[in-house]
Amino acid sequence: MNSKKPYLEHKTMRVGAPVRLSLEEALLVKEASEWLLSQPKFRMNKFGYHTDFSKNSEKIAEGYFLVYMEGKDNEVQDFENVPFSKKVHVNIRLKNVLGVMTKNNDGEAFVKDYGYLENVQQLQKEISRRFFRGRMNGDFLQDEPKVREKDFTSGMVALFMQSKKGFHDWFFKGTTATIRSQFARVTLRLIEEQLLRVEPAGQEKSKLDLSGLADAMNVRLSLMAYLDGEEYTAMGNRLIAVSNKLKEKLDTLDKRKQKENADGAGQTEQTAYSEPIYVVTDDEFYYLAGQLAFYLKSQSEAQQKKGDLLGPFFMAKRSGQLKRRIEEAYHLHRHKILLQYTKLNWALANVNAYQPDKEFQHEDAREMFLAGLFSDNWFWKKGENEKPSSEGENGHGEEN
């Protein structure tokens, strides 16, 4: 009996001790306790039923224990019994949904290939790097990252704490049930937070470079598809469709412009009767608004071009406010834009004229706007008959 806990003693039974163990059981408990104390501290240890707790594995079911040992007082602070396979299998193809381009050493442009995540270690490293600035490494379940200005914001800390249990279940137990319902929301907010409040290390400050966040968005869309068990998510399919449709419309405008230039003034009346081209869906509106926002703000003459240049757009809650932000950006930088830039003029006119059903505060609208921001920018690309600017840069600050 514990002399400090007399209230536990049984007064009406022959044996006063509240818990009774055989000598064999007591020795096993003692040995198990000593063995646990010898294991690594401040980490979540994974002990299989077969390998660590039984010599006769044929009679033991498949599964394992997760035990977190705190090293200061040698206490078990967290424990969980997981009654299924100890191995976590991962093989995820990272798709370039946004069609991000890159260049080889010879300067030739090609579509970027992200490859595969072939094991859970690569998965954890990729998620930690893209969304948590390297904070989600090792056994992070007991971690609480510190706020660091312009590197890891209070918002990112809150999102880390909200989602770490779900990510831990995925990385260490192989179950996606916890993270599946929150993955899309958490990662979208993390991307926005990094865009507006984090300064990426090693980035050239004279150019508005969002290539790292474009990579993060592609990783996000690929992992969303994996969690849903699909080739592409519904959002991924919509992004591909709206990008192709808008490219087709802009190509049609280019062809009409070329025909006008080739036929001369005598054919102006005929081309005037061509079928008009409009923005016709909310997805087209918000994607095109993202393209315009990036192009206009990349014209900024600020010495340090960072993501916070785009802050005014994200302060908008309604589509009317977003239109005003785009109009203000155009008037601020129009001295650097050619007056007869057909594609840009068409985009500005259609964004101003279209009235979407979904307001900008809707998650789908913001996701489509971000996709337009991160995709290679169409207005930086030189056509055969017009040059948008003398700088000749594409959507991620690279020369064409």
Coordinates of C-alpha atoms in Angstrom, one line a residue:
M1 CA 0.0 0.0 0.0
N2 CA 1.0 3.6 -0.7
S3 CA 1.1 5.3 2.7
K4 CA 0.4 8.6 1.1
K5 CA -2.9 7.3 -0.3
P6 CA -4.8 5.7 2.6
Y7 CA -8.1 6.4 0.9
L8 CA -7.4 3.7 -1.6
E9 CA -7.3 0.9 1.0
H10 CA -10.3 -1.5 1.0
K11 CA -11.8 -1.6 4.5
T12 CA -14.5 -4.3 3.9
M13 CA -12.4 -6.9 2.0
R14 CA -10.0 -9.6 3.3
V15 CA -7.2 -7.9 1.2
G16 CA -6.8 -4.2 1.7
A17 CA -4.7 -3.5 -1.4
P18 CA -6.9 -1.9 -4.2
V19 CA -4.8 -3.5 -7.0
R20 CA -3.5 -7.0 -6.8
L21 CA -0.9 -8.5 -9.1
S22 CA 0.9 -11.8 -9.2
L23 CA 4.6 -11.8 -8.8
E24 CA 5.1 -12.7 -12.4
E25 CA 2.9 -9.8 -13.6
A26 CA 4.7 -7.3 -11.3
L27 CA 8.1 -8.4 -12.7
L28 CA 6.8 -8.0 -16.2
V29 CA 5.6 -4.5 -15.5
K30 CA 8.9 -3.6 -13.9
E31 CA 10.9 -5.0 -16.9
A32 CA 8.6 -3.2 -19.3
S33 CA 9.0 0.1 -17.5
E34 CA 12.8 -0.2 -17.4
W35 CA 12.8 -1.1 -21.1
L36 CA 10.6 1.9 -22.0
L37 CA 13.0 4.2 -20.1
S38 CA 15.8 2.9 -22.2
Q39 CA 14.1 4.0 -25.4
P40 CA 14.7 7.4 -27.2
K41 CA 13.2 10.4 -25.4
F42 CA 11.2 13.3 -26.8
R43 CA 9.9 11.3 -29.7
M44 CA 7.0 9.1 -30.7
N45 CA 8.4 5.5 -30.6
K46 CA 6.7 2.9 -32.8
F47 CA 6.7 -0.6 -31.3
G48 CA 5.3 -3.5 -33.3
Y49 CA 3.3 -6.3 -31.8
H50 CA 5.5 -8.9 -33.4
T51 CA 9.0 -7.5 -33.1
D52 CA 9.0 -5.8 -29.7
F53 CA 6.4 -7.6 -27.6
S54 CA 6.2 -11.2 -28.5
K55 CA 8.6 -14.1 -29.3
N56 CA 5.8 -16.1 -30.9
S57 CA 4.6 -13.8 -33.7
E58 CA 2.2 -16.4 -35.2
K59 CA -0.3 -15.8 -32.4
I60 CA -0.1 -12.1 -32.4
A61 CA -2.4 -9.8 -34.5
E62 CA -0.9 -7.2 -36.8
G63 CA -0.5 -3.8 -35.2
Y64 CA 1.8 -1.6 -33.1
F65 CA 1.9 0.8 -30.2
L66 CA 2.9 4.5 -30.4
V67 CA 4.5 5.7 -27.1
Y68 CA 5.9 9.2 -26.5
M69 CA 8.5 9.3 -23.7
E70 CA 9.2 12.7 -22.0
G71 CA 12.9 12.7 -21.1
K72 CA 12.9 15.2 -18.2
D73 CA 10.8 13.2 -15.8
N74 CA 10.9 9.9 -17.7
E75 CA 7.1 9.8 -18.1
V76 CA 4.9 8.4 -20.8
Q77 CA 3.0 11.5 -22.1
D78 CA 1.2 9.9 -25.0
F79 CA 0.2 6.4 -25.9
E80 CA -1.9 4.8 -28.6
N81 CA -2.7 1.3 -29.8
V82 CA -2.9 1.1 -33.6
P83 CA -4.4 -2.3 -34.6
F84 CA -3.3 -2.4 -38.2
S85 CA -0.1 -2.6 -40.4
K86 CA 3.0 -0.9 -39.1
K87 CA 4.2 -0.1 -42.6
V88 CA 3.0 3.1 -44.3
H89 CA 3.0 2.8 -48.1
V90 CA 3.2 6.0 -50.3
N91 CA 3.6 6.4 -54.0
I92 CA 2.2 9.8 -55.2
R93 CA 2.7 11.4 -58.7
L94 CA 3.1 15.1 -58.3
K95 CA 1.3 16.7 -61.3
N96 CA 1.9 20.1 -62.9
V97 CA -1.7 21.1 -62.9
L98 CA -0.9 24.8 -63.4
G99 CA 1.4 24.1 -66.3
V100 CA 4.4 25.9 -64.7
M101 CA 7.4 26.2 -67.0
T102 CA 11.1 26.2 -66.3
K103 CA 14.3 26.3 -68.2
N104 CA 17.3 24.1 -68.7
N105 CA 21.0 25.2 -68.7
D106 CA 20.7 26.1 -72.4
G107 CA 17.8 28.4 -71.7
E108 CA 15.2 26.2 -73.4
A109 CA 11.8 26.3 -71.7
F110 CA 9.9 23.2 -70.9
V111 CA 7.0 22.1 -68.6
K112 CA 8.3 21.4 -65.1
D113 CA 8.2 17.8 -63.9
Y114 CA 7.8 17.3 -60.1
G115 CA 8.3 13.5 -60.1
Y116 CA 7.0 11.1 -57.5
L117 CA 6.9 10.8 -53.7
E118 CA 7.9 7.2 -53.2
N119 CA 7.9 6.9 -49.4
V120 CA 6.5 8.5 -46.3
Q121 CA 9.8 10.3 -45.5
Q122 CA 9.7 12.1 -48.9
L123 CA 6.0 12.9 -48.3
Q124 CA 6.7 14.5 -44.9
K125 CA 9.7 16.4 -46.1
E126 CA 7.7 17.8 -49.1
I127 CA 4.8 18.9 -47.0
S128 CA 7.1 20.4 -44.4
R129 CA 9.1 22.3 -47.0
R130 CA 6.2 23.6 -49.1
F131 CA 3.7 24.5 -46.4
F132 CA 5.4 24.8 -43.0
R133 CA 8.8 26.3 -43.8
G134 CA 10.6 23.2 -42.6
R135 CA 8.9 23.0 -39.2
M136 CA 7.1 19.7 -39.6
N137 CA 10.1 17.4 -39.3
G138 CA 10.8 14.4 -37.2
D139 CA 8.4 13.6 -34.4
F140 CA 6.4 16.9 -34.4
L141 CA 3.3 15.9 -32.5
Q142 CA 4.5 17.6 -29.3
D143 CA 6.0 20.6 -31.1
E144 CA 4.8 24.1 -31.0
P145 CA 6.8 26.3 -33.4
K146 CA 7.7 29.8 -32.4
V147 CA 6.5 32.9 -34.3
R148 CA 9.2 34.4 -36.4
E149 CA 8.4 37.6 -38.3
K150 CA 8.5 37.3 -42.1
D151 CA 9.3 33.6 -41.8
F152 CA 6.7 31.8 -39.8
T153 CA 3.7 33.9 -38.8
S154 CA 1.2 33.5 -36.0
G155 CA -1.3 32.4 -38.5
M156 CA 1.0 29.6 -39.7
V157 CA 1.6 28.5 -36.1
A158 CA -2.2 28.3 -35.6
L159 CA -2.6 26.2 -38.7
F160 CA 0.3 24.0 -37.7
M161 CA -1.3 23.3 -34.3
Q162 CA -4.8 22.6 -35.9
S163 CA -3.5 20.1 -38.5
K164 CA -0.5 18.4 -36.9
K165 CA -2.5 15.5 -35.5
G166 CA -4.0 14.8 -38.9
F167 CA -0.6 14.9 -40.6
H168 CA 0.9 12.8 -37.9
D169 CA -1.8 10.2 -38.4
W170 CA -1.0 10.1 -42.1
F171 CA 2.8 10.0 -41.8
F172 CA 3.1 7.6 -38.9
K173 CA -0.1 5.5 -39.0
G174 CA -0.9 5.5 -42.7
T175 CA -4.5 6.7 -42.1
T176 CA -5.8 9.7 -44.0
A177 CA -9.2 9.9 -42.2
T178 CA -8.1 12.7 -39.9
I179 CA -6.4 15.0 -42.4
R180 CA -8.7 14.5 -45.4
S181 CA -11.4 16.8 -44.2
Q182 CA -9.0 19.7 -43.4
F183 CA -6.2 19.4 -45.9
A184 CA -7.6 21.6 -48.7
R185 CA -8.6 24.4 -46.3
V186 CA -5.4 24.4 -44.2
T187 CA -3.0 24.3 -47.2
L188 CA -4.8 27.0 -49.1
R189 CA -4.6 29.3 -46.1
L190 CA -0.9 28.5 -45.6
I191 CA -0.2 29.4 -49.2
E192 CA -2.0 32.8 -48.8
E193 CA -0.2 33.4 -45.5
Q194 CA 3.2 32.8 -47.2
L195 CA 2.3 34.9 -50.2
L196 CA 1.4 38.0 -48.1
R197 CA 3.6 37.8 -45.0
V198 CA 6.7 35.7 -45.7
E199 CA 9.9 36.7 -47.4
P200 CA 11.4 33.6 -49.2
A201 CA 15.1 33.3 -48.7
G202 CA 17.4 33.7 -51.7
Q203 CA 14.7 35.3 -53.9
E204 CA 15.8 38.1 -56.2
K205 CA 14.0 41.2 -54.8
S206 CA 13.9 43.2 -58.0
K207 CA 11.3 40.7 -59.5
L208 CA 7.9 39.6 -58.3
D209 CA 8.7 35.9 -58.2
L210 CA 5.9 33.5 -57.1
S211 CA 7.5 30.3 -58.5
G212 CA 7.9 28.7 -55.1
L213 CA 4.2 29.2 -54.3
A214 CA 3.3 27.9 -57.7
D215 CA 5.2 24.7 -56.8
A216 CA 3.3 24.5 -53.5
M217 CA 0.0 24.9 -55.2
N218 CA 0.8 22.0 -57.6
V219 CA 1.9 19.8 -54.7
R220 CA -1.4 20.8 -52.9
L221 CA -3.6 19.8 -55.9
S222 CA -1.7 16.5 -56.4
L223 CA -2.1 15.5 -52.7
M224 CA -5.7 16.5 -52.7
A225 CA -6.3 14.1 -55.7
Y226 CA -4.4 11.4 -53.8
L227 CA -6.5 11.8 -50.7
D228 CA -9.7 11.7 -52.8
G229 CA -8.5 8.6 -54.7
E230 CA -8.7 10.4 -58.0
E231 CA -6.4 11.2 -61.0
Y232 CA -7.3 14.9 -60.6
T233 CA -9.4 16.7 -58.1
A234 CA -12.6 18.5 -59.2
M235 CA -10.7 21.8 -58.7
G236 CA -7.7 20.4 -60.8
N237 CA -10.0 19.5 -63.7
R238 CA -11.7 23.0 -63.5
L239 CA -8.3 24.7 -63.5
I240 CA -7.1 22.8 -66.6
A241 CA -10.4 23.5 -68.3
V242 CA -10.6 27.2 -67.6
S243 CA -6.9 27.7 -68.5
N244 CA -7.3 26.0 -71.9
K245 CA -10.5 27.9 -72.6
L246 CA -9.0 31.3 -71.9
K247 CA -5.9 30.5 -73.9
E248 CA -8.2 29.6 -76.8
K249 CA -10.0 32.9 -76.5
L250 CA -6.7 34.9 -76.3
D251 CA -5.3 33.0 -79.3
T252 CA -8.5 33.8 -81.3
L253 CA -7.9 37.5 -80.4
D254 CA -4.3 37.2 -81.7
K255 CA -5.4 35.7 -85.0
R256 CA -8.0 38.4 -85.5
K257 CA -5.4 41.0 -84.8
Q258 CA -3.0 39.4 -87.3
K259 CA -5.8 39.3 -89.9
E260 CA -6.6 43.0 -89.4
N261 CA -2.9 43.9 -89.9
A262 CA -2.6 41.6 -92.9
D263 CA -5.8 42.7 -94.7
G264 CA -5.4 46.4 -94.0
A265 CA -8.0 49.1 -93.3
G266 CA -10.2 47.8 -96.2
Q267 CA -11.2 44.7 -94.1
T268 CA -12.0 46.5 -90.9
E269 CA -15.7 46.4 -91.5
Q270 CA -15.6 42.7 -92.1
T271 CA -13.7 41.9 -88.9
A272 CA -16.0 44.1 -87.0
Y273 CA -18.8 41.6 -87.6
S274 CA -16.8 38.7 -86.1
E275 CA -18.5 36.9 -83.2
P276 CA -17.6 38.7 -80.0
I277 CA -15.5 36.9 -77.3
Y278 CA -16.6 37.2 -73.7
V279 CA -15.8 35.8 -70.2
V280 CA -18.8 33.6 -69.4
T281 CA -18.1 31.8 -66.1
D282 CA -17.0 32.7 -62.6
D283 CA -14.0 30.4 -63.0
E284 CA -12.8 32.4 -66.1
F285 CA -13.4 35.7 -64.3
Y286 CA -11.4 34.9 -61.2
Y287 CA -8.6 33.1 -63.1
L288 CA -8.2 36.0 -65.5
A289 CA -8.4 38.5 -62.5
G290 CA -5.4 36.6 -61.0
Q291 CA -3.5 36.9 -64.3
L292 CA -4.2 40.6 -64.5
A293 CA -3.3 41.2 -60.8
F294 CA 0.2 39.6 -61.3
Y295 CA 0.9 41.4 -64.5
L296 CA -0.1 44.8 -63.3
K297 CA 1.8 44.5 -59.9
S298 CA 4.9 43.1 -61.6
Q299 CA 5.1 46.5 -63.4
S300 CA 5.8 48.1 -60.0
E301 CA 8.9 50.2 -59.7
A302 CA 9.4 49.3 -56.1
Q303 CA 13.0 48.2 -55.2
Q304 CA 11.8 45.1 -53.4
K305 CA 9.0 43.3 -55.2
K306 CA 7.4 40.9 -52.7
G307 CA 4.1 39.2 -52.3
D308 CA 2.7 41.9 -50.1
L309 CA 2.3 44.0 -53.3
L310 CA -0.7 41.8 -53.9
G311 CA -2.2 42.5 -50.5
P312 CA -4.8 45.0 -51.6
F313 CA -6.5 42.3 -53.8
F314 CA -6.8 39.9 -50.9
M315 CA -8.4 42.6 -48.7
A316 CA -11.3 42.5 -51.1
K317 CA -14.4 40.5 -50.0
R318 CA -16.7 41.1 -53.0
S319 CA -16.1 40.9 -56.7
G320 CA -16.9 44.6 -57.0
Q321 CA -14.0 45.5 -54.6
L322 CA -11.7 43.1 -56.6
K323 CA -12.5 45.0 -59.8
R324 CA -11.7 48.3 -58.2
R325 CA -8.4 47.0 -57.0
I326 CA -7.5 45.9 -60.5
E327 CA -8.6 49.2 -62.0
E328 CA -6.5 51.1 -59.4
A329 CA -3.5 48.9 -60.2
Y330 CA -4.0 49.6 -63.9
H331 CA -4.2 53.4 -63.5
L332 CA -1.1 53.2 -61.2
H333 CA 1.1 51.4 -63.8
R334 CA -0.5 52.2 -67.1
H335 CA 2.4 54.4 -68.1
K336 CA 4.4 51.2 -68.6
I337 CA 1.8 49.5 -70.8
L338 CA 1.2 49.9 -74.5
L339 CA -2.1 51.6 -75.4
Q340 CA -2.9 49.1 -78.2
Y341 CA -2.3 45.9 -76.2
T342 CA -5.2 43.9 -77.5
K343 CA -5.2 41.0 -75.1
L344 CA -4.8 43.1 -72.0
N345 CA -7.5 45.6 -73.1
W346 CA -9.9 42.7 -73.7
A347 CA -9.1 41.1 -70.3
L348 CA -9.6 44.4 -68.5
A349 CA -12.9 45.1 -70.2
N350 CA -14.3 41.6 -69.6
V351 CA -13.3 41.5 -65.9
N352 CA -14.9 44.9 -65.4
A353 CA -18.1 43.8 -67.3
Y354 CA -18.7 40.3 -65.9
Q355 CA -20.7 39.9 -62.7
P356 CA -19.9 36.6 -60.9
D357 CA -22.4 34.7 -58.8
K358 CA -19.7 33.8 -56.2
E359 CA -18.2 36.6 -54.2
F360 CA -14.4 36.8 -53.7
Q361 CA -14.5 35.6 -50.1
H362 CA -15.7 32.2 -51.3
E363 CA -12.9 29.6 -51.1
D364 CA -13.4 28.4 -54.7
A365 CA -13.1 32.0 -56.0
R366 CA -9.9 32.6 -54.0
E367 CA -8.4 29.3 -55.2
M368 CA -9.1 30.2 -58.8
F369 CA -7.6 33.6 -58.3
L370 CA -4.5 32.2 -56.8
A371 CA -4.2 29.7 -59.7
G372 CA -4.3 32.7 -62.1
L373 CA -1.5 34.4 -60.0
F374 CA 0.8 31.4 -60.0
S375 CA 0.4 30.1 -63.6
D376 CA 2.7 31.4 -66.3
N377 CA 1.4 34.9 -67.1
W378 CA 0.0 35.3 -70.6
F379 CA 0.4 39.1 -70.7
W380 CA 4.2 38.9 -70.3
K381 CA 4.5 36.7 -73.4
K382 CA 5.4 38.5 -76.6
G383 CA 3.1 38.0 -79.6
E384 CA 4.0 38.4 -83.3
N385 CA 2.3 41.8 -83.6
E386 CA 2.7 43.4 -80.2
K387 CA 5.0 43.5 -77.2
P388 CA 3.5 44.1 -73.8
S389 CA 6.6 45.8 -72.4
S390 CA 10.2 46.5 -73.1
E391 CA 11.4 44.3 -70.2
G392 CA 10.3 41.0 -71.8
E393 CA 9.7 38.9 -68.7
N394 CA 7.3 36.1 -68.2
G395 CA 5.1 35.2 -65.3
H396 CA 7.8 34.3 -62.9
G397 CA 10.3 37.1 -63.6
E398 CA 12.3 35.2 -66.2
E399 CA 13.3 36.5 -69.6
N400 CA 11.4 35.1 -72.6

